[in-house]
mmCIF file of C-alpha atoms and ligand atoms in Angstrom:
data_model
loop_
_atom_site.group_PDB
_atom_site.id
_atom_site.type_symbol
_atom_site.label_atom_id
_atom_site.label_comp_id
_atom_site.label_asym_id
_atom_site.label_seq_id
_atom_site.Cartn_x
_atom_site.Cartn_y
_atom_site.Cartn_z
ATOM 1 C CA MET N 877 -1.683 2.449 20.710
ATOM 2 C CA LYS N 878 1.938 1.775 19.712
ATOM 3 C CA PRO N 879 4.037 0.078 22.538
ATOM 4 C CA ARG N 880 5.399 2.821 24.809
ATOM 5 C CA GLY N 881 8.531 4.557 23.709
ATOM 6 C CA VAL N 882 7.901 3.640 19.877
ATOM 7 C CA ASP N 883 8.076 6.764 17.729
ATOM 8 C CA GLU N 884 6.701 6.919 14.200
ATOM 9 C CA PHE N 885 10.035 6.074 12.610
ATOM 10 C CA GLU N 886 10.189 3.025 14.845
ATOM 11 C CA ALA N 887 6.773 2.077 13.858
ATOM 12 C CA ILE N 888 7.592 2.411 10.257
ATOM 13 C CA GLY N 889 10.639 0.346 10.724
ATOM 14 C CA ARG N 890 8.610 -2.382 12.686
ATOM 15 C CA LEU N 891 5.559 -2.596 10.650
ATOM 16 C CA PHE N 892 6.426 -1.782 7.142
ATOM 17 C CA ALA N 893 10.327 -2.029 6.573
ATOM 18 C CA PRO N 894 10.034 -5.949 6.776
ATOM 19 C CA LEU N 895 7.689 -5.761 3.865
ATOM 20 C CA THR N 896 10.379 -4.527 1.503
ATOM 21 C CA ASP N 897 11.809 -7.824 1.639
ATOM 22 C CA GLY N 898 15.183 -6.110 1.382
ATOM 23 C CA ALA N 899 14.382 -4.745 -2.222
ATOM 24 C CA PRO N 900 17.316 -2.245 -2.996
ATOM 25 C CA GLU N 901 14.861 0.342 -4.436
ATOM 26 C CA ALA N 902 13.400 0.719 -0.987
ATOM 27 C CA LEU N 903 16.669 1.805 0.738
ATOM 28 C CA GLY N 904 15.282 0.016 3.889
ATOM 29 C CA LEU N 905 12.547 2.976 4.215
ATOM 30 C CA GLN N 906 15.138 4.977 5.490
ATOM 31 C CA ASP N 907 15.543 7.662 2.756
ATOM 32 C CA ASP N 908 13.176 10.355 1.518
ATOM 33 C CA ALA N 909 12.337 8.531 -1.476
ATOM 34 C CA ALA N 910 12.705 5.090 -3.446
ATOM 35 C CA VAL N 911 14.737 5.142 -6.602
ATOM 36 C CA ILE N 912 13.820 2.597 -9.497
ATOM 37 C CA ALA N 913 16.322 2.036 -12.183
ATOM 38 C CA ALA N 914 14.800 2.052 -15.646
ATOM 39 C CA ARG N 915 14.525 -1.271 -17.560
ATOM 40 C CA PRO N 916 15.407 -1.027 -21.166
ATOM 41 C CA GLY N 917 12.777 -2.532 -23.206
ATOM 42 C CA PHE N 918 9.950 -2.272 -20.509
ATOM 43 C CA ASP N 919 7.205 0.090 -19.506
ATOM 44 C CA LEU N 920 6.498 0.740 -15.838
ATOM 45 C CA VAL N 921 2.680 0.787 -15.537
ATOM 46 C CA ILE N 922 1.372 2.556 -12.546
ATOM 47 C CA SER N 923 -1.962 2.720 -10.859
ATOM 48 C CA LYS N 924 -3.545 4.031 -7.658
ATOM 49 C CA ASP N 925 -6.673 3.040 -5.561
ATOM 50 C CA VAL N 926 -7.808 4.973 -2.492
ATOM 51 C CA MET N 927 -10.084 3.123 0.174
ATOM 52 C CA VAL N 928 -11.919 4.805 2.711
ATOM 53 C CA GLU N 929 -13.796 2.881 5.742
ATOM 54 C CA GLY N 930 -17.525 3.189 5.402
ATOM 55 C CA VAL N 931 -17.188 3.808 1.757
ATOM 56 C CA HIS N 932 -14.935 0.913 0.321
ATOM 57 C CA PHE N 933 -15.251 -1.412 3.179
ATOM 58 C CA LEU N 934 -17.212 -1.723 6.405
ATOM 59 C CA ALA N 935 -16.233 -0.178 9.654
ATOM 60 C CA GLY N 936 -16.059 -3.439 11.531
ATOM 61 C CA ASP N 937 -14.079 -5.528 8.689
ATOM 62 C CA ARG N 938 -10.928 -7.175 9.979
ATOM 63 C CA LEU N 939 -7.971 -5.045 8.940
ATOM 64 C CA ASP N 940 -6.053 -8.056 7.460
ATOM 65 C CA LEU N 941 -9.054 -8.556 5.038
ATOM 66 C CA VAL N 942 -8.841 -4.738 4.355
ATOM 67 C CA ALA N 943 -5.233 -4.905 3.391
ATOM 68 C CA ARG N 944 -5.674 -7.836 1.184
ATOM 69 C CA LYS N 945 -8.661 -6.060 -0.542
ATOM 70 C CA LEU N 946 -6.563 -2.819 -0.889
ATOM 71 C CA LEU N 947 -3.909 -4.792 -2.731
ATOM 72 C CA ARG N 948 -6.440 -6.838 -4.712
ATOM 73 C CA ALA N 949 -8.316 -3.824 -6.021
ATOM 74 C CA ASN N 950 -4.917 -2.339 -7.277
ATOM 75 C CA LEU N 951 -3.851 -5.831 -8.716
ATOM 76 C CA SER N 952 -7.121 -6.056 -10.612
ATOM 77 C CA ASP N 953 -5.985 -2.764 -12.392
ATOM 78 C CA LEU N 954 -2.689 -4.107 -13.332
ATOM 79 C CA ALA N 955 -4.233 -7.378 -14.557
ATOM 80 C CA ALA N 956 -6.726 -5.418 -16.951
ATOM 81 C CA LYS N 957 -3.558 -3.500 -18.337
ATOM 82 C CA ALA N 958 -1.819 -6.958 -18.729
ATOM 83 C CA ALA N 959 1.140 -5.678 -16.358
ATOM 84 C CA ASP N 960 3.016 -8.118 -14.386
ATOM 85 C CA PRO N 961 2.797 -6.984 -10.646
ATOM 86 C CA TRP N 962 6.139 -5.913 -9.322
ATOM 87 C CA ALA N 963 5.807 -3.283 -6.197
ATOM 88 C CA TYR N 964 3.745 -0.870 -4.344
ATOM 89 C CA PHE N 965 3.558 2.407 -2.262
ATOM 90 C CA LEU N 966 1.319 2.575 0.779
ATOM 91 C CA ALA N 967 -0.228 5.550 2.259
ATOM 92 C CA VAL N 968 -2.196 5.197 5.614
ATOM 93 C CA ALA N 969 -4.134 7.717 7.746
ATOM 94 C CA TRP N 970 -4.677 6.004 11.130
ATOM 95 C CA PRO N 971 -7.598 6.856 13.232
ATOM 96 C CA ALA N 972 -7.041 6.655 16.862
ATOM 97 C CA ARG N 973 -9.066 3.635 17.274
ATOM 98 C CA CYS N 974 -6.616 1.585 15.477
ATOM 99 C CA GLY N 975 -3.958 0.487 18.138
ATOM 100 C CA TRP N 976 -0.749 -1.419 17.560
ATOM 101 C CA ALA N 977 -2.786 -4.791 17.621
ATOM 102 C CA GLU N 978 -4.792 -3.727 14.621
ATOM 103 C CA ARG N 979 -1.910 -2.203 12.749
ATOM 104 C CA GLU N 980 0.005 -5.437 13.054
ATOM 105 C CA LEU N 981 -3.000 -7.290 11.615
ATOM 106 C CA PHE N 982 -3.218 -4.888 8.849
ATOM 107 C CA THR N 983 0.585 -5.571 7.978
ATOM 108 C CA GLN N 984 -0.193 -9.457 8.319
ATOM 109 C CA GLY N 985 -2.709 -8.986 5.602
ATOM 110 C CA LEU N 986 -0.027 -7.076 3.403
ATOM 111 C CA ARG N 987 2.337 -9.823 3.796
ATOM 112 C CA GLN N 988 0.002 -12.546 2.809
ATOM 113 C CA ASP N 989 -1.238 -10.969 -0.333
ATOM 114 C CA GLN N 990 2.084 -9.580 -1.300
ATOM 115 C CA ASP N 991 3.637 -12.893 -1.121
ATOM 116 C CA ALA N 992 0.794 -14.241 -2.933
ATOM 117 C CA TYR N 993 1.007 -12.057 -5.900
ATOM 118 C CA GLY N 994 4.706 -11.159 -6.031
ATOM 119 C CA LEU N 995 4.925 -7.699 -4.806
ATOM 120 C CA THR N 996 7.074 -5.848 -2.406
ATOM 121 C CA LEU N 997 6.659 -2.446 -0.524
ATOM 122 C CA LEU N 998 8.931 0.445 -1.636
ATOM 123 C CA GLY N 999 7.684 3.126 0.425
ATOM 124 C CA GLY N 1000 4.660 5.328 1.372
ATOM 125 C CA ASP N 1001 3.513 7.826 3.996
ATOM 126 C CA THR N 1002 1.846 7.626 7.379
ATOM 127 C CA SER N 1003 -0.461 10.081 9.141
ATOM 128 C CA SER N 1004 -3.176 10.106 11.823
ATOM 129 C CA THR N 1005 -6.564 11.234 11.167
ATOM 130 C CA PRO N 1006 -9.611 12.376 13.070
ATOM 131 C CA GLY N 1007 -11.777 10.612 10.221
ATOM 132 C CA PRO N 1008 -12.178 7.049 9.209
ATOM 133 C CA LEU N 1009 -9.354 4.583 8.229
ATOM 134 C CA THR N 1010 -8.089 5.967 4.826
ATOM 135 C CA LEU N 1011 -5.649 4.014 2.632
ATOM 136 C CA SER N 1012 -3.987 4.156 -0.689
ATOM 137 C CA VAL N 1013 -1.888 2.035 -2.653
ATOM 138 C CA THR N 1014 0.052 2.972 -5.658
ATOM 139 C CA ILE N 1015 0.997 -0.082 -7.720
ATOM 140 C CA LEU N 1016 3.722 -0.713 -10.243
ATOM 141 C CA GLY N 1017 3.994 -3.293 -12.806
ATOM 142 C CA TRP N 1018 5.978 -4.098 -15.939
ATOM 143 C CA THR N 1019 5.059 -4.885 -19.507
ATOM 144 C CA PRO N 1020 7.207 -5.108 -22.592
ATOM 145 C CA GLU N 1021 7.840 -1.704 -24.211
ATOM 146 C CA GLY N 1022 4.257 -0.447 -25.771
ATOM 147 C CA ARG N 1023 2.289 -3.313 -24.769
ATOM 148 C CA MET N 1024 0.021 -2.182 -21.995
ATOM 149 C CA VAL N 1025 -3.545 -2.732 -22.792
ATOM 150 C CA ARG N 1026 -5.430 0.290 -22.968
ATOM 151 C CA ARG N 1027 -9.178 1.168 -23.073
ATOM 152 C CA ALA N 1028 -8.620 2.474 -26.578
ATOM 153 C CA GLY N 1029 -8.238 -0.077 -29.251
ATOM 154 C CA ALA N 1030 -11.235 -1.908 -29.804
ATOM 155 C CA ALA N 1031 -12.655 -2.045 -33.275
ATOM 156 C CA PRO N 1032 -16.048 -2.996 -34.961
ATOM 157 C CA GLY N 1033 -16.121 -6.846 -35.061
ATOM 158 C CA ASP N 1034 -14.450 -7.407 -32.026
ATOM 159 C CA ARG N 1035 -16.007 -9.700 -29.547
ATOM 160 C CA VAL N 1036 -16.763 -8.279 -25.947
ATOM 161 C CA LEU N 1037 -15.430 -10.814 -23.247
ATOM 162 C CA VAL N 1038 -15.706 -10.877 -19.421
ATOM 163 C CA SER N 1039 -13.871 -12.718 -16.767
ATOM 164 C CA GLY N 1040 -15.190 -14.740 -13.961
ATOM 165 C CA SER N 1041 -18.807 -13.837 -12.744
ATOM 166 C CA ILE N 1042 -20.683 -10.365 -12.705
ATOM 167 C CA GLY N 1043 -22.767 -8.851 -9.968
ATOM 168 C CA ASP N 1044 -21.251 -10.809 -6.909
ATOM 169 C CA GLY N 1045 -19.627 -7.521 -5.659
ATOM 170 C CA TRP N 1046 -22.850 -5.613 -5.566
ATOM 171 C CA LEU N 1047 -24.773 -8.486 -3.996
ATOM 172 C CA GLY N 1048 -21.871 -9.279 -1.698
ATOM 173 C CA LEU N 1049 -22.094 -5.617 -0.231
ATOM 174 C CA ALA N 1050 -25.691 -6.280 0.462
ATOM 175 C CA ALA N 1051 -24.832 -9.758 1.997
ATOM 176 C CA ALA N 1052 -22.138 -8.223 4.144
ATOM 177 C CA ARG N 1053 -24.624 -5.698 5.472
ATOM 178 C CA ASP N 1054 -27.252 -8.568 6.299
ATOM 179 C CA HIS N 1055 -29.719 -7.050 3.400
ATOM 180 C CA LEU N 1056 -29.932 -10.267 1.521
ATOM 181 C CA VAL N 1057 -33.300 -11.880 2.943
ATOM 182 C CA GLY N 1058 -34.497 -15.045 1.936
ATOM 183 C CA LEU N 1059 -31.168 -16.340 0.212
ATOM 184 C CA ALA N 1060 -29.686 -19.358 1.689
ATOM 185 C CA PRO N 1061 -26.950 -18.748 4.169
ATOM 186 C CA ALA N 1062 -24.246 -20.565 2.294
ATOM 187 C CA HIS N 1063 -24.899 -18.160 -0.728
ATOM 188 C CA VAL N 1064 -24.932 -15.063 1.677
ATOM 189 C CA ALA N 1065 -21.701 -16.088 3.120
ATOM 190 C CA TRP N 1066 -20.219 -16.882 -0.184
ATOM 191 C CA LEU N 1067 -21.083 -13.410 -1.467
ATOM 192 C CA ALA N 1068 -19.974 -11.474 1.559
ATOM 193 C CA ASP N 1069 -16.665 -13.182 1.158
ATOM 194 C CA ARG N 1070 -16.644 -12.240 -2.567
ATOM 195 C CA TYR N 1071 -16.928 -8.607 -1.573
ATOM 196 C CA ARG N 1072 -14.595 -8.577 1.230
ATOM 197 C CA LEU N 1073 -11.675 -10.502 -0.851
ATOM 198 C CA PRO N 1074 -11.970 -10.100 -4.634
ATOM 199 C CA GLN N 1075 -10.071 -12.326 -6.834
ATOM 200 C CA PRO N 1076 -7.909 -10.019 -9.185
ATOM 201 C CA ARG N 1077 -7.481 -11.903 -12.632
ATOM 202 C CA THR N 1078 -3.835 -11.866 -12.676
ATOM 203 C CA ASN N 1079 -3.939 -15.168 -14.305
ATOM 204 C CA LEU N 1080 -5.239 -13.554 -17.511
ATOM 205 C CA ILE N 1081 -2.176 -11.231 -18.024
ATOM 206 C CA ALA N 1082 -0.296 -13.346 -20.756
ATOM 207 C CA PHE N 1083 -3.761 -13.753 -22.601
ATOM 208 C CA LEU N 1084 -4.660 -10.163 -22.620
ATOM 209 C CA ARG N 1085 -1.140 -9.190 -23.496
ATOM 210 C CA ASP N 1086 -1.464 -11.437 -26.749
ATOM 211 C CA GLN N 1087 -5.120 -11.246 -27.562
ATOM 212 C CA ALA N 1088 -6.882 -8.057 -26.173
ATOM 213 C CA THR N 1089 -7.417 -5.075 -28.588
ATOM 214 C CA ALA N 1090 -8.646 -2.832 -25.413
ATOM 215 C CA ALA N 1091 -9.650 -3.821 -21.728
ATOM 216 C CA ALA N 1092 -10.731 -2.307 -18.442
ATOM 217 C CA ASP N 1093 -10.941 -3.551 -14.905
ATOM 218 C CA VAL N 1094 -14.611 -3.811 -13.924
ATOM 219 C CA SER N 1095 -14.842 -1.993 -10.678
ATOM 220 C CA ASP N 1096 -17.466 0.708 -11.265
ATOM 221 C CA GLY N 1097 -19.904 -1.895 -12.781
ATOM 222 C CA LEU N 1098 -19.792 -3.884 -15.853
ATOM 223 C CA LEU N 1099 -22.017 -1.621 -18.004
ATOM 224 C CA ALA N 1100 -20.061 1.579 -16.827
ATOM 225 C CA ASP N 1101 -16.656 0.044 -17.338
ATOM 226 C CA ALA N 1102 -17.722 -1.358 -20.669
ATOM 227 C CA GLY N 1103 -18.930 2.186 -21.472
ATOM 228 C CA HIS N 1104 -15.323 3.430 -20.598
ATOM 229 C CA VAL N 1105 -13.876 1.120 -23.164
ATOM 230 C CA ALA N 1106 -16.511 2.016 -25.864
ATOM 231 C CA ARG N 1107 -15.709 5.784 -25.247
ATOM 232 C CA SER N 1108 -12.247 5.462 -25.250
ATOM 233 C CA SER N 1109 -12.077 3.467 -28.501
ATOM 234 C CA GLY N 1110 -14.785 5.480 -30.268
ATOM 235 C CA ILE N 1111 -16.971 2.426 -30.731
ATOM 236 C CA GLY N 1112 -20.385 1.081 -29.528
ATOM 237 C CA MET N 1113 -21.148 -2.337 -28.014
ATOM 238 C CA ARG N 1114 -24.015 -4.615 -28.033
ATOM 239 C CA LEU N 1115 -24.225 -6.733 -25.011
ATOM 240 C CA ALA N 1116 -26.668 -9.746 -24.460
ATOM 241 C CA LEU N 1117 -27.050 -9.883 -20.741
ATOM 242 C CA ASP N 1118 -28.620 -13.329 -21.055
ATOM 243 C CA ARG N 1119 -25.075 -14.507 -21.307
ATOM 244 C CA LEU N 1120 -23.820 -12.716 -18.410
ATOM 245 C CA PRO N 1121 -21.674 -15.185 -16.188
ATOM 246 C CA LEU N 1122 -23.565 -15.642 -12.943
ATOM 247 C CA SER N 1123 -22.311 -17.378 -9.794
ATOM 248 C CA GLY N 1124 -24.479 -20.114 -8.261
ATOM 249 C CA ALA N 1125 -25.378 -17.476 -5.646
ATOM 250 C CA ALA N 1126 -26.340 -14.791 -7.962
ATOM 251 C CA THR N 1127 -28.400 -17.278 -10.193
ATOM 252 C CA ALA N 1128 -30.280 -18.240 -6.802
ATOM 253 C CA TRP N 1129 -31.006 -14.441 -6.220
ATOM 254 C CA MET N 1130 -32.065 -13.825 -9.837
ATOM 255 C CA GLY N 1131 -34.596 -16.708 -9.369
ATOM 256 C CA ALA N 1132 -36.225 -15.052 -6.610
ATOM 257 C CA GLN N 1133 -36.661 -11.708 -8.196
ATOM 258 C CA PRO N 1134 -39.990 -10.357 -9.479
ATOM 259 C CA ASP N 1135 -38.528 -8.273 -12.237
ATOM 260 C CA PRO N 1136 -35.663 -10.396 -13.796
ATOM 261 C CA ALA N 1137 -34.961 -7.601 -16.295
ATOM 262 C CA ALA N 1138 -34.324 -4.909 -13.810
ATOM 263 C CA ALA N 1139 -32.459 -7.667 -11.542
ATOM 264 C CA ILE N 1140 -30.016 -8.370 -14.367
ATOM 265 C CA ALA N 1141 -29.349 -4.745 -15.091
ATOM 266 C CA SER N 1142 -28.810 -4.249 -11.371
ATOM 267 C CA LEU N 1143 -26.201 -7.024 -11.481
ATOM 268 C CA ALA N 1144 -24.481 -5.505 -14.560
ATOM 269 C CA SER N 1145 -24.490 -2.037 -12.906
ATOM 270 C CA GLY N 1146 -23.099 -2.887 -9.471
ATOM 271 C CA GLY N 1147 -19.713 -2.164 -8.453
ATOM 272 C CA ASP N 1148 -16.821 -4.027 -6.728
ATOM 273 C CA ASP N 1149 -16.426 -6.995 -9.307
ATOM 274 C CA TYR N 1150 -12.822 -6.601 -9.889
ATOM 275 C CA GLU N 1151 -13.268 -8.687 -13.045
ATOM 276 C CA VAL N 1152 -11.864 -7.619 -16.504
ATOM 277 C CA VAL N 1153 -13.919 -6.654 -19.680
ATOM 278 C CA CYS N 1154 -11.949 -6.998 -22.774
ATOM 279 C CA CYS N 1155 -12.192 -6.807 -26.573
ATOM 280 C CA VAL N 1156 -10.564 -9.716 -28.862
ATOM 281 C CA ARG N 1157 -10.282 -9.779 -32.533
ATOM 282 C CA SER N 1158 -9.148 -13.395 -32.855
ATOM 283 C CA PRO N 1159 -11.409 -15.931 -34.641
ATOM 284 C CA ALA N 1160 -10.284 -18.446 -32.156
ATOM 285 C CA VAL N 1161 -12.210 -16.514 -29.501
ATOM 286 C CA ARG N 1162 -14.270 -19.649 -28.560
ATOM 287 C CA THR N 1163 -11.088 -21.815 -27.923
ATOM 288 C CA LEU N 1164 -9.616 -19.126 -25.954
ATOM 289 C CA VAL N 1165 -12.689 -18.516 -23.878
ATOM 290 C CA GLU N 1166 -12.881 -22.073 -22.827
ATOM 291 C CA THR N 1167 -9.387 -22.160 -21.729
ATOM 292 C CA CYS N 1168 -9.206 -18.795 -19.823
ATOM 293 C CA GLY N 1169 -12.540 -18.832 -18.159
ATOM 294 C CA LEU N 1170 -14.131 -15.707 -20.018
ATOM 295 C CA THR N 1171 -17.464 -15.469 -21.246
ATOM 296 C CA ASP N 1172 -18.434 -13.879 -24.678
ATOM 297 C CA ILE N 1173 -21.219 -11.338 -23.843
ATOM 298 C CA GLY N 1174 -21.342 -9.384 -27.110
ATOM 299 C CA GLU N 1175 -19.827 -7.502 -30.098
ATOM 300 C CA VAL N 1176 -18.156 -4.217 -30.932
ATOM 301 C CA VAL N 1177 -20.215 -2.239 -33.542
ATOM 302 C CA GLU N 1178 -19.809 1.241 -35.057
ATOM 303 C CA GLY N 1179 -21.593 3.917 -33.227
ATOM 304 C CA ASP N 1180 -21.166 5.001 -29.265
ATOM 305 C CA GLY N 1181 -22.446 3.793 -26.121
ATOM 306 C CA VAL N 1182 -23.314 0.410 -24.794
ATOM 307 C CA LEU N 1183 -26.720 -1.202 -25.612
ATOM 308 C CA ALA N 1184 -27.760 -3.940 -23.277
ATOM 309 C CA SER N 1185 -30.426 -6.463 -24.039
ATOM 310 C CA TRP N 1186 -31.965 -9.211 -22.078
ATOM 311 C CA ARG N 1187 -33.966 -12.102 -23.833
ATOM 312 C CA GLY N 1188 -34.115 -9.987 -27.051
ATOM 313 C CA ARG N 1189 -35.541 -6.944 -25.143
ATOM 314 C CA MET N 1190 -33.444 -3.787 -25.059
ATOM 315 C CA LEU N 1191 -32.947 -2.598 -21.573
ATOM 316 C CA ASP N 1192 -33.374 0.988 -20.686
ATOM 317 C CA PRO N 1193 -30.280 3.096 -21.056
ATOM 318 C CA PRO N 1194 -27.807 1.551 -18.749
ATOM 319 C CA THR N 1195 -27.154 3.451 -15.634
ATOM 320 C CA ALA N 1196 -24.080 5.215 -15.092
ATOM 321 C CA GLY N 1197 -22.765 2.385 -12.615
ATOM 322 C CA TRP N 1198 -21.690 2.673 -9.185
ATOM 323 C CA ARG N 1199 -19.638 5.828 -8.325
ATOM 324 C CA HIS N 1200 -17.845 5.927 -4.905
ATOM 325 C CA GLY N 1201 -18.665 8.843 -2.704
HETATM 326 P P1 LIG C 2482 8.724 12.217 4.826
HETATM 327 O O1 LIG C 2482 9.046 12.971 6.037
HETATM 328 O O2 LIG C 2482 9.518 12.588 3.556
HETATM 329 O O3 LIG C 2482 7.113 12.153 4.490
HETATM 330 P P2 LIG C 2482 8.635 9.718 6.036
HETATM 331 O O4 LIG C 2482 9.486 9.964 7.358
HETATM 332 O O5 LIG C 2482 7.283 9.862 6.199
HETATM 333 O O6 LIG C 2482 9.119 10.784 5.012
HETATM 334 O O7 LIG C 2482 9.026 8.587 5.712
HETATM 335 C C1 LIG C 2482 10.238 7.740 5.841
HETATM 336 C C2 LIG C 2482 10.466 6.661 5.084
HETATM 337 O O8 LIG C 2482 9.366 5.676 5.565
HETATM 338 C C3 LIG C 2482 10.187 6.823 3.593
HETATM 339 O O9 LIG C 2482 11.195 5.890 3.075
HETATM 340 C C4 LIG C 2482 8.736 6.323 3.259
HETATM 341 O O10 LIG C 2482 8.676 5.780 2.049
HETATM 342 C C5 LIG C 2482 8.513 5.333 4.298
HETATM 343 N N1 LIG C 2482 7.232 5.198 4.835
HETATM 344 C C6 LIG C 2482 6.566 5.718 5.583
HETATM 345 N N2 LIG C 2482 5.271 5.740 5.724
HETATM 346 C C7 LIG C 2482 5.117 4.438 4.989
HETATM 347 C C8 LIG C 2482 4.234 3.458 5.020
HETATM 348 N N3 LIG C 2482 2.744 3.707 5.218
HETATM 349 N N4 LIG C 2482 4.369 2.330 4.037
HETATM 350 C C9 LIG C 2482 5.466 2.213 3.485
HETATM 351 N N5 LIG C 2482 6.606 2.925 3.705
HETATM 352 C C10 LIG C 2482 6.556 4.254 4.485
HETATM 353 MG MG1 LIG C 2483 5.929 11.150 5.624
#
């Protein structure tokens, strides 16, 4: 528990006020609200994610890693929108099992990643709960006016690109639960780490702002999130899953699957990748792809929905993707 004699206000002052880094908007966390001055020529881009113990992270996970995953899941949304990360608001409902040491570990994780990604805390809310640890961050970022990259905007002829590697979040959850048998321990450890600590693609912000006609964060599963772009843009997509970028660990896992087509469909449908799927019109796609670590996985076509193939064979209609809860 809190050190004896520390009330909730003092706890906020000790745990969270330092994370404002003196930002004037936060008013030292001593007012009812923060206040943000408008920036002429810019748009404030706002996104929110909730994470619940047992749903988005495992009950035994270290709370500094949980805090970092919470920020990173939100950062992934900003990256996909080509917005520069700036600040965040935090809501926490603590179960009784989270004593002072756990709370401090949690704030250490926030400190580490807010410094790494250039964020400051501007406010939030704190409660206790008889249920699981429940967390939510509202993240704020800036774009030049009118330049947020939306899900809508892709057109026939665009290429579909994806960042990083796909399927590691889904495999990583299985790894973190010790459900991946037969895979080398180093691969299992790498995948579990990828699940616990995703890598938001903030390095792609400038590229996406200049080149992407549409983009989405890949957190529900590539096929579902590509589907969101297709629906919002009013187009269809043809994706060649043979081109799906796979990590060494996922490649090793694929090699041991009896039904590779079903296995690739699972990787393309699993959640928690925190990559970016985007559409690009530029004729210079190939060069861009090489310099940015993106992979060309298909094309935008007239029509609706996402058609996925593997080795020339159409896969069954893609599953709807992972839905939390
Ligand atoms: P209210 O009673 O209006 O909910 P609180 O007393 O909860 O206000 O909050 C007081 C101040 O502390 C506010 O500035 C609020 O933003 C801040 N605060 C409370 N909880 C958190 C938190 N988990 N993270 C960051 N700031 C917080
Ligand atoms: Mg409150």
